[in-house]
Amino acid sequence: MNASQFQKKLLSMQENMMNFALMLTSNKEDAQDLAQDTTLKVLDNRDKFIDNINFRGWVLTVMRNIFINNYHKFVRMQTVVDQDADLYNLDVPNDSGFGSPDGVYQIQEITKAINGLSEELKVPFSLYVSGYKYTEIAEKLKIPLGTVKSRIFLARQELRKVLEDFR
């Protein structure tokens, strides 16, 4: 696809992009900013688009990723650390419930369920939960990206069945 076709296709998607941006942000001004940021990012990364890929899906994925990155940046900016606090003896309320006997039991059950997965599901799932991206897992395990995604999906399904009582 040449540059003018790419730009025309992108311009024809502006309404879809705006609707998706509104769904993500729930605010018209933020949605307009997100759509504009997405348009610029897509234009800057035109060379990364592969012709046989779903253009609409690619553009909306770029938008979703920008939204997520902006959200994480916002959360980091809102986090304030008191430099005078004694971090070693910090009195943190235990809202998670993981410190309670029930919470510890739940963690043990979840760990047991994960360890009960077959190796081919457990390894990619554990890496994913540890923060690795799909592409990093694929490279590390020397398996195709699609295989990594399906194994993580299957691991989640299996864990949902095993851990039904925790919902």
N, CA and C of each residue as an Amber inpcrd file, in Angstrom:
protein
   501
   0.8590000  -1.1710000   0.0000000   0.0000000   0.0000000   0.0000000
   0.9030000   1.2310000   0.0000000   0.6560000   2.1490000  -0.9360000
   1.5020000   3.3430000  -0.9990000   1.0490000   4.3850000   0.0330000
   1.8170000   5.4570000   0.1530000   1.5770000   6.4640000   1.2010000
   0.2100000   7.1160000   1.0840000  -0.2330000   7.4340000  -0.1120000
  -1.5320000   8.1170000  -0.2510000  -2.6820000   7.1630000   0.0630000
  -2.5540000   5.9080000  -0.3220000  -3.5920000   4.9320000   0.0170000
  -3.6520000   4.7460000   1.5380000  -2.5040000   4.6870000   2.1640000
  -2.4200000   4.5310000   3.6080000  -3.1120000   5.7010000   4.3070000
  -2.8070000   6.9220000   3.8630000  -3.4040000   8.1150000   4.4720000
  -4.9150000   8.1540000   4.2490000  -5.3790000   7.7950000   3.0450000
  -6.8200000   7.7730000   2.7680000  -7.5260000   6.7630000   3.6580000
  -6.9180000   5.5920000   3.8130000  -7.5020000   4.5610000   4.6570000
  -7.5730000   5.0390000   6.1110000  -6.5310000   5.7170000   6.5510000
  -6.4960000   6.2420000   7.9160000  -7.5490000   7.3390000   8.1000000
  -7.6780000   8.2190000   7.1250000  -8.6860000   9.2790000   7.2080000
 -10.0960000   8.7090000   7.2220000 -10.3180000   7.6290000   6.4880000
 -11.6580000   7.0350000   6.4600000 -12.0060000   6.3830000   7.8030000
 -11.0190000   6.1660000   8.6430000 -11.2350000   5.5310000   9.9450000
 -11.4330000   6.5280000  11.0850000 -11.3700000   7.8020000  10.8140000
 -11.4070000   8.7960000  11.8910000 -12.6480000   8.6660000  12.7700000
 -13.7990000   8.3750000  12.1760000 -15.0280000   8.2350000  12.9680000
 -14.9410000   7.0110000  13.8770000 -14.4600000   5.8930000  13.3230000
 -14.2720000   4.6800000  14.1440000 -13.2970000   4.9410000  15.2780000
 -12.2180000   5.6350000  14.9590000 -11.2130000   5.9390000  15.9700000
 -11.8040000   6.8060000  17.0780000 -12.5920000   7.7810000  16.6970000
 -13.1960000   8.6840000  17.6810000 -14.1690000   7.9140000  18.5840000
 -14.9590000   7.0140000  17.9870000 -15.9000000   6.2240000  18.7910000
 -15.1550000   5.3370000  19.7860000 -14.0840000   4.7040000  19.3250000
 -13.3040000   3.8400000  20.2040000 -12.6140000   4.6730000  21.2880000
 -12.1120000   5.8240000  20.9210000 -11.4590000   6.7140000  21.8860000
 -12.4520000   7.1790000  22.9480000 -13.6680000   7.4900000  22.5310000
 -14.7080000   7.8930000  23.4920000 -15.0330000   6.7440000  24.4450000
 -15.0600000   5.5400000  23.9030000 -15.3390000   4.3880000  24.7510000
 -14.2240000   4.2090000  25.8020000 -12.9930000   4.4360000  25.3970000
 -11.8670000   4.2770000  26.3260000 -11.8100000   5.3880000  27.3640000
 -12.0040000   6.6240000  26.9300000 -11.7650000   7.7670000  27.8130000
 -13.0120000   8.2970000  28.5140000 -14.1730000   8.1280000  27.9030000
 -15.4350000   8.6640000  28.4380000 -15.4020000  10.1880000  28.5490000
 -14.6000000  10.8280000  27.7240000 -14.4780000  12.2790000  27.7560000
 -14.1420000  12.7460000  26.3440000 -14.9110000  13.7000000  25.8290000
 -14.7550000  14.1080000  24.4350000 -13.3750000  14.7120000  24.1450000
 -12.8960000  15.5940000  25.0110000 -11.5990000  16.2340000  24.7800000
 -10.4620000  15.2090000  24.8300000 -10.5210000  14.3270000  25.8340000
  -9.4910000  13.2830000  25.9420000  -9.5520000  12.3430000  24.7410000
 -10.7570000  12.0690000  24.2810000 -10.9220000  11.1900000  23.1170000
 -10.3270000  11.8370000  21.8650000 -10.5300000  13.1390000  21.7230000
  -9.9560000  13.8360000  20.5680000  -8.4290000  13.8110000  20.6270000
  -7.8800000  14.0270000  21.8220000  -6.4240000  13.9710000  21.9960000
  -5.8950000  12.5760000  21.6650000  -6.5990000  11.5590000  22.1490000
  -6.1810000  10.1770000  21.9050000  -6.2440000   9.8390000  20.4150000
  -7.3020000  10.2750000  19.7420000  -7.4290000  10.0210000  18.2990000
  -6.3020000  10.7300000  17.5430000  -5.9900000  11.9480000  17.9540000
  -4.9140000  12.6980000  17.2990000  -3.5500000  12.0260000  17.5480000
  -3.2950000  11.6170000  18.7880000  -2.0430000  10.9290000  19.1050000
  -1.9140000   9.6350000  18.3000000  -3.0290000   8.9330000  18.1790000
  -3.0320000   7.6760000  17.4280000  -2.7400000   7.9270000  15.9580000
  -3.3680000   8.9410000  15.3910000  -3.1490000   9.2680000  13.9810000
  -1.6730000   9.5650000  13.7380000  -1.0770000  10.3680000  14.6090000
   0.3380000  10.6990000  14.4610000   1.2300000   9.4660000  14.5970000
   0.9270000   8.6270000  15.5840000   1.7300000   7.4220000  15.8090000
   1.6250000   6.4640000  14.6220000   0.4070000   6.3110000  14.0990000
   0.2010000   5.4230000  12.9500000   0.9520000   5.9550000  11.7320000
   0.8810000   7.2590000  11.5170000   1.6040000   7.8420000  10.3830000
   3.1110000   7.6920000  10.5470000   3.6010000   7.8750000  11.7700000
   5.0350000   7.7270000  12.0310000   5.5090000   6.2850000  11.8590000
   4.6080000   5.3380000  12.0790000   4.9800000   3.9250000  12.0410000
   4.3930000   3.1960000  10.8340000   4.1280000   3.9160000   9.7760000
   3.5450000   3.3300000   8.5700000   4.3780000   2.1710000   8.0590000
   5.6800000   2.2820000   8.2030000   6.5790000   1.2330000   7.7150000
   6.4170000  -0.0870000   8.4800000   5.8260000  -0.0510000   9.6740000
   5.6360000  -1.2610000  10.4710000   4.3480000  -1.9920000  10.1170000
   3.4930000  -1.3460000   9.3330000   2.2430000  -1.9920000   8.9290000
   2.5200000  -2.9860000   7.8080000   1.9910000  -4.1780000   7.9690000
   2.1390000  -5.2190000   6.9470000   0.8170000  -5.3080000   6.1980000
   0.8930000  -5.2730000   4.8660000  -0.3120000  -5.1980000   4.0330000
  -1.3640000  -6.2550000   4.3180000  -0.9760000  -7.4540000   4.6360000
  -1.9850000  -8.4970000   4.8010000  -2.6060000  -8.5230000   6.1990000
  -2.3070000  -7.5410000   7.0190000  -2.8730000  -7.4540000   8.3670000
  -4.1080000  -6.5500000   8.3330000  -5.0410000  -6.8270000   9.2220000
  -6.2630000  -6.0340000   9.3560000  -5.8960000  -4.6000000   9.7640000
  -6.0610000  -3.6560000   8.8450000  -5.6640000  -2.2630000   9.0800000
  -6.4270000  -1.6630000  10.2580000  -7.7400000  -1.8520000  10.2750000
  -8.5810000  -1.2890000  11.3380000  -8.1310000  -1.8270000  12.7000000
  -7.9220000  -3.1350000  12.7760000  -7.4770000  -3.7450000  14.0290000
  -6.1270000  -3.2200000  14.4690000  -5.2250000  -3.0320000  13.5000000
  -3.8890000  -2.5160000  13.8100000  -3.9770000  -1.1080000  14.3860000
  -4.7600000  -0.2530000  13.7370000  -4.8980000   1.1380000  14.1870000
  -5.5200000   1.1970000  15.5790000  -6.5830000   0.4150000  15.8050000
  -7.2530000   0.4480000  17.1060000  -6.3710000  -0.1670000  18.2050000
  -5.5280000  -1.1100000  17.8440000  -4.5710000  -1.6580000  18.8170000
  -3.5480000  -0.5950000  19.1980000  -3.0880000   0.1630000  18.2210000
  -2.1660000   1.2730000  18.5050000  -2.8420000   2.2460000  19.4740000
  -4.1210000   2.5500000  19.2080000  -4.8530000   3.4790000  20.0810000
  -4.9680000   2.9190000  21.4950000  -5.3340000   1.6620000  21.5990000
  -5.4800000   1.0500000  22.9220000  -4.1590000   1.0880000  23.6770000
  -3.0630000   0.7890000  22.9890000  -1.7540000   0.8000000  23.6430000
  -1.3600000   2.2020000  24.1010000  -1.6610000   3.2060000  23.2990000
  -1.3830000   4.5950000  23.7070000  -2.2000000   4.9310000  24.9500000
  -3.4740000   4.5450000  24.9580000  -4.3420000   4.8040000  26.1030000
  -3.7760000   4.1500000  27.3640000  -3.3730000   2.8880000  27.2560000
  -2.8310000   2.1610000  28.4090000  -1.5370000   2.8170000  28.8950000
  -0.6500000   3.1540000  27.9660000   0.6090000   3.7990000  28.3490000
   0.3630000   5.1430000  29.0230000  -0.5790000   5.9170000  28.4980000
  -0.9150000   7.2010000  29.1150000  -1.4920000   7.0020000  30.5080000
  -2.3170000   5.9780000  30.6780000  -2.9080000   5.6910000  31.9820000
  -1.8100000   5.3380000  32.9850000  -0.8860000   4.4660000  32.5790000
   0.2080000   4.0860000  33.4810000   1.0700000   5.2860000  33.8340000
   1.3190000   6.1510000  32.8550000   2.1060000   7.3610000  33.1070000
   1.3750000   8.2480000  34.1230000   0.0590000   8.3850000  33.9640000
  -0.7510000   9.1960000  34.8690000  -0.6990000   8.6260000  36.2870000
  -0.8240000   7.3140000  36.4110000  -0.7890000   6.6770000  37.7330000
   0.5700000   6.8960000  38.3940000   1.6520000   6.7580000  37.6080000
   2.9910000   6.9860000  38.1720000   3.1390000   8.4270000  38.6450000
   2.5820000   9.3680000  37.8860000   2.6960000  10.7780000  38.2700000
   1.8980000  11.0680000  39.5390000   0.8230000  10.3280000  39.7710000
  -0.0220000  10.5490000  40.9370000   0.5300000   9.8880000  42.2010000
   1.4920000   8.9980000  42.0350000   2.0690000   8.3000000  43.1750000
   3.0590000   9.2160000  43.8780000   2.8240000   9.4350000  45.1580000
   3.6840000  10.3060000  45.9510000   4.3420000   9.4560000  47.0270000
   5.6380000   9.5490000  47.1200000   6.3710000   8.8250000  48.1570000
   6.8490000   9.8450000  49.1680000   6.4760000   9.6290000  50.4110000
   6.9110000  10.5010000  51.5020000   8.3580000  10.1610000  51.8280000
   9.2760000  11.0820000  51.5520000  10.7050000  10.8390000  51.7550000
  11.0640000  10.7320000  53.2380000  10.2040000  11.2630000  54.1100000
  10.4800000  11.2280000  55.5400000   9.9620000   9.9510000  56.2020000
   9.2180000   9.1470000  55.4770000   8.6080000   7.9540000  56.0640000
   9.6640000   6.8900000  56.3410000   9.4520000   6.1780000  57.4210000
  10.3130000   5.0470000  57.7580000   9.7610000   3.8470000  56.9900000
  10.3300000   3.5880000  55.8190000   9.7930000   2.5530000  54.9400000
   9.9460000   1.1550000  55.5230000  10.9080000   0.9700000  56.4000000
  11.0910000  -0.3530000  56.9970000   9.9550000  -0.6900000  57.9550000
   9.5250000   0.2910000  58.7250000   8.4530000   0.0760000  59.7120000
   7.1360000   0.6770000  59.2570000   6.9140000   0.7140000  57.9740000
   5.7150000   1.3090000  57.4080000   4.4840000   0.5190000  57.8240000
   3.4710000   1.2100000  58.3440000   2.2310000   0.5620000  58.7430000
   1.2720000   0.6210000  57.5580000   1.2220000  -0.4570000  56.7950000
   0.3940000  -0.5020000  55.5980000  -0.8820000  -1.2630000  55.9210000
  -2.0460000  -0.6720000  55.6420000  -3.2800000  -1.4230000  55.8770000
  -3.3230000  -2.6400000  54.9590000  -3.8400000  -3.7110000  55.4790000
  -3.8640000  -4.9670000  54.7220000  -5.2010000  -5.1150000  54.0040000
  -5.3500000  -4.3810000  52.9090000  -6.5960000  -4.4110000  52.1500000
  -6.6790000  -5.6170000  51.2370000  -5.5510000  -6.1920000  50.8750000
  -5.5430000  -7.2680000  49.8860000  -6.1400000  -8.5490000  50.4340000
  -6.0490000  -8.7630000  51.7370000  -6.5330000 -10.0020000  52.3140000
  -5.5150000 -11.1170000  52.2170000  -4.3760000 -10.8680000  51.5500000
  -3.3850000 -11.9190000  51.3860000  -2.6550000 -12.2090000  52.6890000
  -2.6590000 -11.2790000  53.6290000  -1.9970000 -11.5130000  54.9010000
  -2.8510000 -12.3290000  55.8490000  -4.1340000 -12.4050000  55.5740000
  -5.0330000 -13.1650000  56.4320000  -4.8600000 -14.6520000  56.1480000
  -5.2710000 -15.5050000  57.0800000  -5.1740000 -16.9500000  56.8280000
  -5.9140000 -17.3700000  55.5510000  -7.0750000 -16.7700000  55.3080000
  -7.8120000 -17.0900000  54.0820000  -7.0450000 -16.6700000  52.8510000
  -6.4230000 -15.4980000  52.9210000  -5.6580000 -15.0060000  51.7860000
  -4.4550000 -15.8770000  51.4890000  -3.7660000 -16.3220000  52.5410000
  -2.6110000 -17.2010000  52.3630000  -3.0620000 -18.5180000  51.7480000
  -4.2040000 -19.0160000  52.2210000  -4.7460000 -20.2610000  51.6730000
  -5.0550000 -20.0910000  50.1870000  -5.6420000 -18.9580000  49.8070000
  -5.9660000 -18.7100000  48.4090000  -4.6980000 -18.6670000  47.5490000
  -3.6610000 -18.0140000  48.0290000  -2.4110000 -17.9480000  47.2740000
  -1.8400000 -19.3540000  47.1010000  -1.9050000 -20.1500000  48.1640000
  -1.3930000 -21.5210000  48.0780000  -2.1850000 -22.3300000  47.0490000
  -3.5010000 -22.1470000  47.0260000  -4.3400000 -22.8670000  46.0640000
  -4.0440000 -22.4250000  44.6250000  -3.8570000 -21.1270000  44.4450000
  -3.5430000 -20.6040000  43.1050000  -2.1900000 -21.1380000  42.6460000
  -1.2010000 -21.1020000  43.5470000   0.1310000 -21.6190000  43.2170000
   0.0570000 -23.1050000  42.8900000  -0.7120000 -23.8430000  43.6710000
  -0.8780000 -25.2830000  43.4340000  -1.5250000 -25.5180000  42.0640000
  -2.5230000 -24.7050000  41.7180000  -3.2030000 -24.8440000  40.4260000
  -2.2360000 -24.5490000  39.2770000  -1.4270000 -23.5130000  39.4240000
  -0.4510000 -23.1730000  38.3730000   0.5740000 -24.2970000  38.2390000
   1.0440000 -24.8150000  39.3650000   2.0230000 -25.9060000  39.3240000
   1.4200000 -27.1870000  38.7510000   0.0870000 -27.3060000  38.7930000
  -0.5980000 -28.4720000  38.2400000  -0.7390000 -28.4290000  36.7260000
  -0.4350000 -27.2870000  36.1240000  -0.5060000 -27.1800000  34.6630000
   0.6060000 -28.0140000  34.0300000   0.3710000 -28.4550000  32.8100000
   1.4330000 -29.1600000  32.0810000   2.5750000 -28.1730000  31.8340000
   3.7830000 -28.6880000  31.6700000   4.9560000 -27.8290000  31.4630000
   4.7610000 -26.8940000  30.2690000   4.1720000 -27.4140000  29.1940000
   4.0390000 -26.5800000  27.9940000   3.0860000 -25.4010000  28.2090000
   2.1770000 -25.4870000  29.1930000   1.3000000 -24.3590000  29.5240000
   1.8810000 -23.5360000  30.6770000   2.4730000 -24.2170000  31.6600000
   2.9530000 -23.5420000  32.8670000   4.0890000 -22.5670000  32.5690000
   5.0330000 -22.9750000  31.7470000   6.2130000 -22.1450000  31.5020000
   5.8400000 -20.8250000  30.8280000   5.1010000 -20.8360000  29.6980000
   4.7400000 -19.5460000  29.0870000   3.8490000 -18.6970000  30.0000000
   2.9160000 -19.3680000  30.7150000   2.0080000 -18.6310000  31.6010000
   2.7960000 -17.9760000  32.7300000   3.7220000 -18.7040000  33.3350000
   4.5270000 -18.1580000  34.4390000   5.3740000 -16.9830000  33.9590000
   5.9440000 -17.1090000  32.7680000   6.7400000 -16.0000000  32.2300000
   5.8500000 -14.7760000  31.9930000   4.6380000 -15.0160000  31.4700000
   3.7090000 -13.9130000  31.2020000   3.3210000 -13.2120000  32.5040000
   3.0000000 -13.9920000  33.5170000   2.6170000 -13.4240000  34.8200000
   3.7910000 -12.6800000  35.4460000   5.0110000 -13.1140000  35.1310000
   6.2010000 -12.4560000  35.6600000   6.5040000 -11.1390000  34.9560000
   5.7510000 -10.8310000  33.9030000   5.9180000  -9.5430000  33.2380000
   6.5330000  -9.5980000  31.8580000   6.8590000 -10.7800000  31.3730000
   7.4070000 -10.8840000  30.0180000   6.3020000 -10.6460000  28.9980000
   6.6620000 -10.0570000  27.8690000   5.7160000  -9.8430000  26.7780000
   5.6860000 -11.0990000  25.9190000   4.5960000 -11.2450000  25.1480000
   4.4420000 -12.4210000  24.2870000   5.6680000 -12.6380000  23.4020000
   6.1570000 -11.5550000  22.7920000   7.2910000 -11.6900000  21.8760000
   8.5440000 -12.1430000  22.6180000   8.7380000 -11.6460000  23.8360000
   9.9010000 -12.0500000  24.6250000   9.8230000 -13.5340000  24.9980000
   8.6090000 -13.9820000  25.3230000   8.4130000 -15.3880000  25.6770000
   8.6990000 -16.2740000  24.4640000   8.1970000 -15.8450000  23.3020000
   8.4170000 -16.6100000  22.0730000   9.9100000 -16.7380000  21.7800000
  10.6360000 -15.6450000  21.9300000  12.0820000 -15.6750000  21.6920000
  12.7850000 -16.5650000  22.7050000  12.4100000 -16.4140000  23.9660000
  13.0620000 -17.1610000  25.0490000  12.8350000 -18.6740000  24.9020000
  11.5990000 -19.0590000  24.5320000  11.2680000 -20.4820000  24.4280000
  11.4780000 -21.0320000  23.0220000  11.8250000 -20.1290000  22.0990000
  12.0540000 -20.5140000  20.7010000  10.8540000 -21.2290000  20.0980000
   9.6630000 -20.6100000  20.3100000   8.4280000 -21.1230000  19.7190000
   7.7080000 -19.9550000  19.0580000   6.8000000 -20.2260000  18.1100000
   6.0900000 -19.1390000  17.4190000   5.2280000 -18.3030000  18.3760000
   5.0410000 -17.0430000  18.0250000   4.2490000 -16.1070000  18.8290000
   2.8250000 -16.6260000  19.0280000   2.2200000 -17.1530000  17.9720000
   0.8520000 -17.6850000  18.0680000   0.7580000 -18.8320000  19.0590000
   1.7740000 -19.6460000  19.1190000   1.8040000 -20.7710000  20.0600000
   1.8520000 -20.2450000  21.4960000   2.6450000 -19.2150000  21.7070000
   2.7320000 -18.6060000  23.0450000   1.3560000 -18.0850000  23.4610000
   0.7070000 -17.3500000  22.5680000  -0.6040000 -16.7780000  22.8830000
  -1.6300000 -17.8640000  23.1850000  -1.6380000 -18.9260000  22.3720000
  -2.6310000 -19.9790000  22.5930000  -2.3500000 -20.7380000  23.8880000
  -1.0760000 -20.9610000  24.2000000  -0.7530000 -21.6740000  25.4430000
  -1.1410000 -20.8640000  26.6700000  -0.9380000 -19.5620000  26.6190000
  -1.3340000 -18.7110000  27.7450000  -2.8520000 -18.6920000  27.8580000
  -3.5380000 -18.6280000  26.7340000  -4.9990000 -18.6680000  26.7290000
  -5.4990000 -19.9850000  27.3280000  -4.9140000 -21.1020000  26.8950000
  -5.3240000 -22.4110000  27.4050000  -5.0200000 -22.5420000  28.8960000
  -3.8970000 -21.9940000  29.3350000  -3.5610000 -22.0230000  30.7620000
  -4.5970000 -21.2570000  31.5700000  -4.9990000 -20.0960000  31.0660000
  -6.0330000 -19.3110000  31.7620000  -7.3350000 -20.0850000  31.8600000
  -7.7320000 -20.7170000  30.7460000  -8.9800000 -21.4930000  30.7520000
  -8.9040000 -22.6130000  31.7840000  -7.7890000 -23.3230000  31.7970000
  -7.6310000 -24.4350000  32.7280000  -7.6450000 -23.9360000  34.1800000
  -6.9930000 -22.8070000  34.4230000  -6.9700000 -22.2520000  35.7790000
  -8.3600000 -21.7830000  36.1990000  -9.1240000 -21.2360000  35.2640000
 -10.5000000 -20.8200000  35.5870000 -11.3200000 -22.0150000  36.0670000
 -11.1700000 -23.1530000  35.3820000 -11.9180000 -24.3500000  35.7720000
 -11.4920000 -24.8140000  37.1600000 -10.1850000 -24.8780000  37.3810000
  -9.6580000 -25.3920000  38.6480000  -9.9870000 -24.4530000  39.8080000
  -9.9690000 -23.1510000  39.5350000 -10.1620000 -22.1540000  40.6050000
 -11.5600000 -21.5450000  40.6040000 -12.5480000 -22.2780000  40.1370000
 -13.9220000 -21.7540000  40.0630000 -14.4320000 -21.2360000  41.3990000
 -14.0750000 -21.8820000  42.4830000 -14.5800000 -21.5190000  43.8000000
 -14.1020000 -20.1540000  44.2810000 -13.0490000 -19.6040000  43.6630000
 -12.4820000 -18.3360000  44.1150000 -13.1150000 -17.1240000  43.4450000
 -14.0390000 -17.3240000  42.5480000 -14.6640000 -16.1900000  41.8490000
 -15.6840000 -15.5300000  42.7070000
